[in-house]
């Protein structure tokens, strides 16, 4: 019999936030790659692009024109996936062909008028404005009677399906709580009932003691690769106190959030010396007015890259049909990110 070790042998790790398992195969990192290699978008972009539908003063779909905005800019998505109008008519609420209408709103948030920047390269006061816009949108949309959940996110990079390199994110607000936060809601509620403390607060304590998965931190925030990470360089961003939603962040916590966002995204960019693609987003307490004891605000960063700027991870085969799998253990990924500088490679 071989003595089991988390660094050398195949094992499964449980994600307590979703209740789902991930297969970890640390011995597999040396396999050769003759598969798809990604094309990289050009690194140098103009400050202003006359053809960009997000730059100030430019036109968008439907004969709309962006104002000459100087900081952040929010607008209703011209191709929204959700609609605010209530709907009438028959729905199947039981049986095998269930459906229900859903009301909602989709917005686009431009982080900066500058076409050539990313969060990593923006100045701290400007990142703070993005934080304030996220909080403000959550308050505004969450107050609507038909909105039960506000999902704030950013798709960055063509590899993640972003349609435009201009720094921007999206906000989708829905009546129903979507699948991912719904799983987290149940897990956090069950943990709080059993232990009387938020799951993520106890988890953060464990991680601060262990240290090996921490990437960077400040007085109010900790960025780490979670023990159960699925994506190669996945991170979770946690507040040090159990705040439930973005609007509840105090002034100092918002400044500190801008700081940790810049540092984390700079480390990401420096890892392979490219503008690092990812999907990131916030999971915050639903806005339907119910009690959610134990819910703790956090952000997930899910970057697709695996071993270089051009080799990405594919979630296919066993991962689609069985469960997610990763090669490089979370601890090794955290160490790689810790080694990266917090001075951006383009500075
Ligand atoms: P992504 O890059 O993450 O796809 O976000 C850009 C969004 O901008 C996308 O959802 C919207 C698209 O629907 N959009 C407009 O609202 N107006 C336009 O003129 C072009 C794109
Ligand atoms: Zn632009």
Tab-separated table of C-alpha atoms and ligand atoms in Angstrom:
chain	number	residue	atom	x	y	z
A	1	UNK	CA	0.000	0.000	0.000
A	2	UNK	CA	1.134	3.534	-0.819
A	3	UNK	CA	0.958	6.261	1.833
A	4	UNK	CA	-1.641	8.711	0.506
A	5	UNK	CA	-0.564	12.293	-0.064
A	6	UNK	CA	-2.528	15.298	-1.329
A	7	UNK	CA	0.473	16.454	-3.362
A	8	UNK	CA	1.142	13.179	-5.224
A	9	UNK	CA	-1.945	11.024	-5.448
A	10	UNK	CA	-5.356	11.210	-7.082
A	11	UNK	CA	-8.047	12.328	-4.661
A	12	UNK	CA	-11.386	14.120	-4.495
A	13	UNK	CA	-11.991	17.380	-2.649
A	14	UNK	CA	-15.396	18.612	-1.513
A	15	UNK	CA	-16.609	22.113	-2.263
A	16	UNK	CA	-18.649	22.883	0.887
A	17	UNK	CA	-20.206	25.930	-0.803
A	18	UNK	CA	-21.920	23.816	-3.469
A	19	UNK	CA	-21.758	20.311	-2.017
A	20	UNK	CA	-19.986	19.111	-5.178
A	21	UNK	CA	-16.733	17.174	-5.533
A	22	UNK	CA	-13.686	17.863	-7.686
A	23	UNK	CA	-11.181	15.206	-8.766
A	24	UNK	CA	-7.527	16.229	-8.251
A	25	UNK	CA	-4.796	14.399	-10.199
A	26	UNK	CA	-1.461	16.004	-9.215
A	27	UNK	CA	0.663	13.324	-10.919
A	28	UNK	CA	-0.743	14.321	-14.301
A	29	UNK	CA	0.807	17.772	-14.820
A	30	UNK	CA	3.651	16.441	-16.988
A	31	UNK	CA	1.493	15.102	-19.796
A	32	UNK	CA	2.331	16.486	-23.269
A	33	UNK	CA	0.016	18.878	-25.081
A	34	UNK	CA	-0.563	18.658	-28.824
A	35	UNK	CA	-4.085	20.074	-28.720
A	36	UNK	CA	-5.548	23.508	-29.324
A	37	UNK	CA	-3.347	26.551	-28.827
A	38	UNK	CA	-5.193	29.875	-28.386
A	39	UNK	CA	-4.572	32.939	-30.519
A	40	UNK	CA	-3.902	36.007	-28.396
A	41	UNK	CA	-5.605	39.354	-29.028
A	42	UNK	CA	-3.291	42.321	-29.733
A	43	UNK	CA	-1.804	43.683	-26.510
A	44	UNK	CA	-1.622	47.324	-27.538
A	45	UNK	CA	-4.982	49.061	-27.771
A	46	UNK	CA	-5.787	52.736	-28.398
A	47	UNK	CA	-7.098	54.879	-25.528
A	48	UNK	CA	-10.124	55.555	-27.681
A	49	UNK	CA	-11.474	53.302	-30.438
A	50	UNK	CA	-13.938	54.995	-32.829
A	51	UNK	CA	-15.404	51.565	-33.658
A	52	UNK	CA	-16.021	50.515	-30.007
A	53	UNK	CA	-19.652	50.503	-28.873
A	54	UNK	CA	-18.573	51.140	-25.263
A	55	UNK	CA	-16.237	54.118	-25.718
A	56	UNK	CA	-17.628	57.569	-24.703
A	57	UNK	CA	-19.547	59.419	-27.412
A	58	UNK	CA	-19.841	56.360	-29.691
A	59	UNK	CA	-23.027	54.847	-31.043
A	60	UNK	CA	-24.564	51.582	-29.883
A	61	UNK	CA	-27.295	49.326	-31.190
A	62	UNK	CA	-30.683	50.947	-31.764
A	63	UNK	CA	-29.418	54.426	-32.650
A	64	UNK	CA	-28.273	55.058	-29.082
A	65	UNK	CA	-25.222	57.150	-28.299
A	66	UNK	CA	-23.015	56.843	-25.221
A	67	UNK	CA	-22.632	60.090	-23.256
A	68	UNK	CA	-19.136	61.594	-22.990
A	69	UNK	CA	-18.734	59.794	-19.629
A	70	UNK	CA	-15.631	60.445	-17.516
A	71	UNK	CA	-15.651	57.612	-14.993
A	72	UNK	CA	-18.075	54.674	-14.930
A	73	UNK	CA	-21.135	54.381	-17.173
A	74	UNK	CA	-24.139	52.049	-16.763
A	75	UNK	CA	-26.805	51.331	-19.411
A	76	UNK	CA	-29.553	48.800	-20.016
A	77	UNK	CA	-28.217	45.996	-22.213
A	78	UNK	CA	-29.565	46.540	-25.724
A	79	UNK	CA	-29.756	42.751	-26.171
A	80	UNK	CA	-30.984	41.855	-22.691
A	81	UNK	CA	-31.493	38.192	-21.805
A	82	UNK	CA	-34.271	39.163	-19.379
A	83	UNK	CA	-37.216	41.513	-19.558
A	84	UNK	CA	-38.825	43.556	-16.782
A	85	UNK	CA	-42.439	43.219	-17.998
A	86	UNK	CA	-44.722	40.864	-16.074
A	87	UNK	CA	-46.184	38.088	-18.218
A	88	UNK	CA	-49.523	36.374	-18.124
A	89	UNK	CA	-50.558	33.001	-19.417
A	90	UNK	CA	-50.373	29.310	-18.768
A	91	UNK	CA	-47.242	27.769	-17.231
A	92	UNK	CA	-46.391	24.235	-16.267
A	93	UNK	CA	-45.493	24.236	-12.589
A	94	UNK	CA	-45.470	20.467	-12.230
A	95	UNK	CA	-44.608	17.360	-14.183
A	96	UNK	CA	-41.692	16.696	-16.462
A	97	UNK	CA	-42.140	19.707	-18.728
A	98	UNK	CA	-41.950	22.435	-16.116
A	99	UNK	CA	-41.486	26.063	-17.020
A	100	UNK	CA	-42.065	29.390	-15.371
A	101	UNK	CA	-41.870	32.982	-16.593
A	102	UNK	CA	-39.010	35.090	-15.305
A	103	UNK	CA	-38.753	38.854	-15.022
A	104	UNK	CA	-35.449	40.618	-14.863
A	105	UNK	CA	-33.055	43.270	-16.111
A	106	UNK	CA	-29.611	43.229	-17.732
A	107	UNK	CA	-27.211	46.128	-17.577
A	108	UNK	CA	-23.722	46.817	-18.862
A	109	UNK	CA	-21.214	48.680	-16.677
A	110	UNK	CA	-18.262	50.391	-18.367
A	111	UNK	CA	-15.437	50.485	-15.817
A	112	UNK	CA	-13.601	53.383	-17.445
A	113	UNK	CA	-13.810	55.665	-20.493
A	114	UNK	CA	-10.329	54.399	-21.431
A	115	UNK	CA	-10.543	51.644	-24.049
A	116	UNK	CA	-6.996	50.415	-23.333
A	117	UNK	CA	-7.217	49.727	-19.588
A	118	UNK	CA	-8.224	46.732	-17.444
A	119	UNK	CA	-8.897	46.576	-13.694
A	120	UNK	CA	-5.216	45.685	-13.213
A	121	UNK	CA	-4.080	48.846	-14.948
A	122	UNK	CA	-6.675	51.278	-13.629
A	123	UNK	CA	-5.852	53.755	-10.846
A	124	UNK	CA	-7.158	52.871	-7.355
A	125	UNK	CA	-9.692	55.764	-7.160
A	126	UNK	CA	-11.154	54.578	-10.483
A	127	UNK	CA	-11.406	50.949	-9.327
A	128	UNK	CA	-13.127	52.281	-6.206
A	129	UNK	CA	-15.713	53.893	-8.525
A	130	UNK	CA	-16.360	50.459	-10.037
A	131	UNK	CA	-16.885	49.027	-6.535
A	132	UNK	CA	-19.337	51.845	-5.774
A	133	UNK	CA	-21.177	51.212	-9.048
A	134	UNK	CA	-21.500	47.476	-8.242
A	135	UNK	CA	-22.952	48.369	-4.819
A	136	UNK	CA	-25.225	51.072	-6.218
A	137	UNK	CA	-26.605	48.752	-8.927
A	138	UNK	CA	-27.244	46.055	-6.335
A	139	UNK	CA	-29.225	48.529	-4.206
A	140	UNK	CA	-31.156	49.976	-7.132
A	141	UNK	CA	-32.060	46.704	-8.850
A	142	UNK	CA	-32.498	44.773	-5.605
A	143	UNK	CA	-35.144	47.296	-4.500
A	144	UNK	CA	-37.404	46.422	-7.457
A	145	UNK	CA	-40.306	44.254	-6.310
A	146	UNK	CA	-39.705	41.618	-8.999
A	147	UNK	CA	-35.957	41.219	-8.389
A	148	UNK	CA	-34.818	38.477	-6.012
A	149	UNK	CA	-31.165	38.279	-6.909
A	150	UNK	CA	-28.534	40.600	-8.421
A	151	UNK	CA	-25.634	38.939	-10.238
A	152	UNK	CA	-22.634	41.212	-10.834
A	153	UNK	CA	-19.940	39.780	-13.117
A	154	UNK	CA	-17.172	40.440	-15.606
A	155	UNK	CA	-16.208	38.324	-18.611
A	156	UNK	CA	-12.720	39.382	-19.460
A	157	UNK	CA	-10.942	38.440	-22.649
A	158	UNK	CA	-12.026	36.922	-25.940
A	159	UNK	CA	-11.196	33.453	-24.572
A	160	UNK	CA	-14.018	33.880	-22.047
A	161	UNK	CA	-16.463	35.146	-24.624
A	162	UNK	CA	-16.163	38.872	-23.934
A	163	UNK	CA	-17.431	40.636	-27.030
A	164	UNK	CA	-15.267	43.712	-26.608
A	165	UNK	CA	-11.898	44.493	-24.932
A	166	UNK	CA	-13.180	47.800	-23.489
A	167	UNK	CA	-13.118	47.324	-19.675
A	168	UNK	CA	-16.677	46.445	-18.702
A	169	UNK	CA	-18.806	44.085	-16.706
A	170	UNK	CA	-22.462	43.159	-16.581
A	171	UNK	CA	-25.289	43.019	-14.070
A	172	UNK	CA	-28.130	40.563	-14.521
A	173	UNK	CA	-30.932	40.883	-11.993
A	174	UNK	CA	-33.480	38.088	-11.824
A	175	UNK	CA	-36.669	37.220	-10.071
A	176	UNK	CA	-35.498	33.697	-9.202
A	177	UNK	CA	-32.208	32.882	-7.478
A	178	UNK	CA	-29.993	31.264	-10.173
A	179	UNK	CA	-28.535	27.748	-9.720
A	180	UNK	CA	-25.050	28.603	-8.421
A	181	UNK	CA	-26.065	31.042	-5.660
A	182	UNK	CA	-29.029	28.762	-4.872
A	183	UNK	CA	-26.649	25.875	-4.094
A	184	UNK	CA	-24.477	28.183	-1.987
A	185	UNK	CA	-27.534	29.467	-0.160
A	186	UNK	CA	-28.555	25.970	0.921
A	187	UNK	CA	-25.041	24.963	1.944
A	188	UNK	CA	-24.426	28.183	3.909
A	189	UNK	CA	-27.820	27.944	5.628
A	190	UNK	CA	-27.258	24.304	6.609
A	191	UNK	CA	-23.794	25.108	7.982
A	192	UNK	CA	-25.119	28.070	9.956
A	193	UNK	CA	-27.879	25.931	11.469
A	194	UNK	CA	-25.358	23.277	12.504
A	195	UNK	CA	-22.514	25.527	13.727
A	196	UNK	CA	-24.001	28.963	14.438
A	197	UNK	CA	-21.295	30.630	12.351
A	198	UNK	CA	-21.003	31.524	8.649
A	199	UNK	CA	-19.367	28.735	6.633
A	200	UNK	CA	-17.044	31.135	4.818
A	201	UNK	CA	-15.936	32.829	8.031
A	202	UNK	CA	-14.873	29.480	9.510
A	203	UNK	CA	-13.260	28.563	6.199
A	204	UNK	CA	-11.306	31.846	6.120
A	205	UNK	CA	-10.016	31.165	9.648
A	206	UNK	CA	-8.731	27.757	8.508
A	207	UNK	CA	-7.035	29.262	5.476
A	208	UNK	CA	-5.411	32.076	7.456
A	209	UNK	CA	-3.967	29.474	9.822
A	210	UNK	CA	-2.789	27.167	7.019
A	211	UNK	CA	-1.434	29.992	4.836
A	212	UNK	CA	-0.544	27.758	1.886
A	213	UNK	CA	-3.460	28.771	-0.328
A	214	UNK	CA	-3.369	32.549	0.353
A	215	UNK	CA	-2.466	34.675	-2.679
A	216	UNK	CA	-2.646	38.220	-1.279
A	217	UNK	CA	-4.496	40.096	1.451
A	218	UNK	CA	-5.020	43.434	3.156
A	219	UNK	CA	-6.766	44.657	6.323
A	220	UNK	CA	-10.245	43.847	4.982
A	221	UNK	CA	-9.879	41.198	2.232
A	222	UNK	CA	-8.171	37.899	1.530
A	223	UNK	CA	-7.668	36.385	-1.951
A	224	UNK	CA	-6.909	32.662	-1.993
A	225	UNK	CA	-7.129	29.572	-4.169
A	226	UNK	CA	-9.884	27.557	-2.507
A	227	UNK	CA	-9.051	24.012	-1.375
A	228	UNK	CA	-11.726	22.761	-3.822
A	229	UNK	CA	-10.711	24.958	-6.809
A	230	UNK	CA	-11.734	23.541	-10.196
A	231	UNK	CA	-10.139	26.001	-12.641
A	232	UNK	CA	-6.311	25.919	-12.654
A	233	UNK	CA	-5.808	29.406	-11.185
A	234	UNK	CA	-9.235	29.885	-9.628
A	235	UNK	CA	-9.429	32.221	-6.631
A	236	UNK	CA	-12.042	33.311	-4.128
A	237	UNK	CA	-12.042	36.796	-2.628
A	238	UNK	CA	-13.356	36.969	0.929
A	239	UNK	CA	-14.072	39.871	3.270
A	240	UNK	CA	-12.597	39.422	6.750
A	241	UNK	CA	-15.947	40.160	8.398
A	242	UNK	CA	-19.231	38.418	7.563
A	243	UNK	CA	-20.761	41.136	5.403
A	244	UNK	CA	-23.613	39.783	3.242
A	245	UNK	CA	-23.772	42.060	0.218
A	246	UNK	CA	-21.876	44.777	-1.658
A	247	UNK	CA	-24.023	47.718	-0.468
A	248	UNK	CA	-23.122	46.885	3.151
A	249	UNK	CA	-19.396	47.482	2.572
A	250	UNK	CA	-18.040	50.413	4.588
A	251	UNK	CA	-15.908	53.144	3.054
A	252	UNK	CA	-12.590	51.631	4.180
A	253	UNK	CA	-13.682	48.185	2.972
A	254	UNK	CA	-14.427	49.588	-0.483
A	255	UNK	CA	-11.016	51.248	-0.720
A	256	UNK	CA	-9.412	48.008	0.437
A	257	UNK	CA	-11.424	46.084	-2.138
A	258	UNK	CA	-10.065	48.334	-4.905
A	259	UNK	CA	-6.568	47.612	-3.561
A	260	UNK	CA	-6.951	43.840	-3.463
A	261	UNK	CA	-8.638	43.744	-6.899
A	262	UNK	CA	-5.747	45.623	-8.456
A	263	UNK	CA	-3.162	43.422	-6.762
A	264	UNK	CA	-4.884	40.152	-7.610
A	265	UNK	CA	-5.539	41.021	-11.281
A	266	UNK	CA	-1.956	42.320	-11.633
A	267	UNK	CA	-0.647	38.985	-10.338
A	268	UNK	CA	-2.886	37.227	-12.842
A	269	UNK	CA	-1.577	39.364	-15.732
A	270	UNK	CA	2.019	38.783	-14.619
A	271	UNK	CA	1.616	34.993	-14.433
A	272	UNK	CA	1.943	34.522	-18.201
A	273	UNK	CA	2.613	38.184	-19.089
A	274	UNK	CA	-0.679	38.649	-20.886
A	275	UNK	CA	-3.956	40.369	-20.123
A	276	UNK	CA	-5.284	37.378	-18.175
A	277	UNK	CA	-8.755	36.156	-19.193
A	278	UNK	CA	-11.347	35.158	-16.604
A	279	UNK	CA	-14.955	35.240	-15.597
A	280	UNK	CA	-15.371	36.815	-12.182
A	281	UNK	CA	-18.450	37.691	-10.207
A	282	UNK	CA	-19.972	38.354	-6.827
A	283	UNK	CA	-22.203	36.059	-4.850
A	284	UNK	CA	-24.239	38.143	-2.488
A	285	UNK	CA	-27.344	37.744	-0.359
A	286	UNK	CA	-30.576	37.547	-2.383
A	287	UNK	CA	-32.656	40.727	-2.458
A	288	UNK	CA	-36.083	39.082	-2.029
A	289	UNK	CA	-36.332	40.334	1.555
A	290	UNK	CA	-36.103	36.886	3.194
A	291	UNK	CA	-33.650	36.045	5.966
A	292	UNK	CA	-30.394	34.411	4.848
A	293	UNK	CA	-28.448	33.645	8.034
A	294	UNK	CA	-24.835	32.733	7.387
A	295	UNK	CA	-24.685	34.236	3.899
A	296	UNK	CA	-21.294	35.838	3.311
A	297	UNK	CA	-20.377	38.025	0.340
A	298	UNK	CA	-17.550	36.731	-1.852
A	299	UNK	CA	-16.212	36.906	-5.401
A	300	UNK	CA	-15.090	33.994	-7.565
A	301	UNK	CA	-12.447	34.343	-10.275
A	302	UNK	CA	-12.555	31.549	-12.847
A	303	UNK	CA	-9.654	31.882	-15.321
A	304	UNK	CA	-9.496	29.299	-18.156
A	305	UNK	CA	-5.712	29.223	-18.684
A	306	UNK	CA	-3.792	26.135	-17.634
A	307	UNK	CA	-0.106	26.004	-18.415
A	308	UNK	CA	0.738	29.025	-20.578
A	309	UNK	CA	-0.794	32.076	-22.233
A	310	UNK	CA	-2.099	29.897	-25.042
A	311	UNK	CA	-3.063	26.559	-23.486
A	312	UNK	CA	-6.432	26.596	-21.795
A	313	UNK	CA	-8.283	24.104	-19.699
A	314	UNK	CA	-11.208	22.354	-21.345
A	315	UNK	CA	-14.127	21.199	-19.222
A	316	UNK	CA	-15.040	18.228	-21.382
A	317	UNK	CA	-15.269	14.443	-21.290
A	318	UNK	CA	-15.183	13.182	-17.707
A	319	UNK	CA	-15.766	16.742	-16.486
A	320	UNK	CA	-18.990	17.106	-18.470
A	321	UNK	CA	-20.192	13.618	-17.787
A	322	UNK	CA	-18.659	12.791	-14.419
A	323	UNK	CA	-17.231	15.623	-12.310
A	324	UNK	CA	-14.657	18.430	-12.689
A	325	UNK	CA	-10.991	17.468	-12.581
A	326	UNK	CA	-7.784	19.410	-12.132
A	327	UNK	CA	-4.095	18.525	-12.381
A	328	UNK	CA	-2.092	21.171	-10.517
A	329	UNK	CA	-3.218	21.170	-6.847
A	330	UNK	CA	-4.666	24.402	-5.452
A	331	UNK	CA	-1.642	24.844	-3.148
A	332	UNK	CA	0.768	24.792	-6.108
A	333	UNK	CA	-1.396	27.279	-8.025
A	334	UNK	CA	-1.437	29.611	-5.004
A	335	UNK	CA	2.359	29.388	-4.761
A	336	UNK	CA	2.692	30.326	-8.452
A	337	UNK	CA	0.426	33.361	-7.965
A	338	UNK	CA	2.266	34.354	-4.772
A	339	UNK	CA	5.552	34.398	-6.705
A	340	UNK	CA	4.131	36.916	-9.193
A	341	UNK	CA	4.930	40.595	-8.744
A	342	UNK	CA	2.312	43.195	-7.870
A	343	UNK	CA	3.926	45.613	-10.331
A	344	UNK	CA	2.232	45.121	-13.698
A	345	UNK	CA	4.546	43.762	-16.412
A	346	UNK	CA	3.550	46.587	-18.771
A	347	UNK	CA	4.536	49.341	-16.294
B	1	LIG	P1	-19.809	40.968	-22.992
B	1	LIG	O1	-18.571	41.512	-23.600
B	1	LIG	O2	-19.545	40.334	-21.640
B	1	LIG	O3	-20.567	40.092	-23.965
B	1	LIG	O4	-20.775	42.223	-22.688
B	1	LIG	C1	-21.111	43.167	-23.642
B	1	LIG	C2	-22.621	43.350	-23.647
B	1	LIG	O5	-22.929	44.536	-24.366
B	1	LIG	C3	-23.356	42.224	-24.332
B	1	LIG	O6	-24.171	41.576	-23.373
B	1	LIG	C4	-24.172	44.385	-24.987
B	1	LIG	C5	-24.215	42.923	-25.403
B	1	LIG	O7	-25.540	42.463	-25.400
B	1	LIG	N1	-24.277	45.332	-26.086
B	1	LIG	C6	-25.207	46.360	-26.006
B	1	LIG	O8	-25.970	46.422	-25.048
B	1	LIG	N2	-25.278	47.297	-27.007
B	1	LIG	C7	-24.498	47.279	-28.142
B	1	LIG	O9	-24.586	48.145	-28.976
B	1	LIG	C8	-23.530	46.178	-28.335
B	1	LIG	C9	-23.398	45.182	-27.225
B	2	LIG	ZN1	-13.882	51.344	-26.129
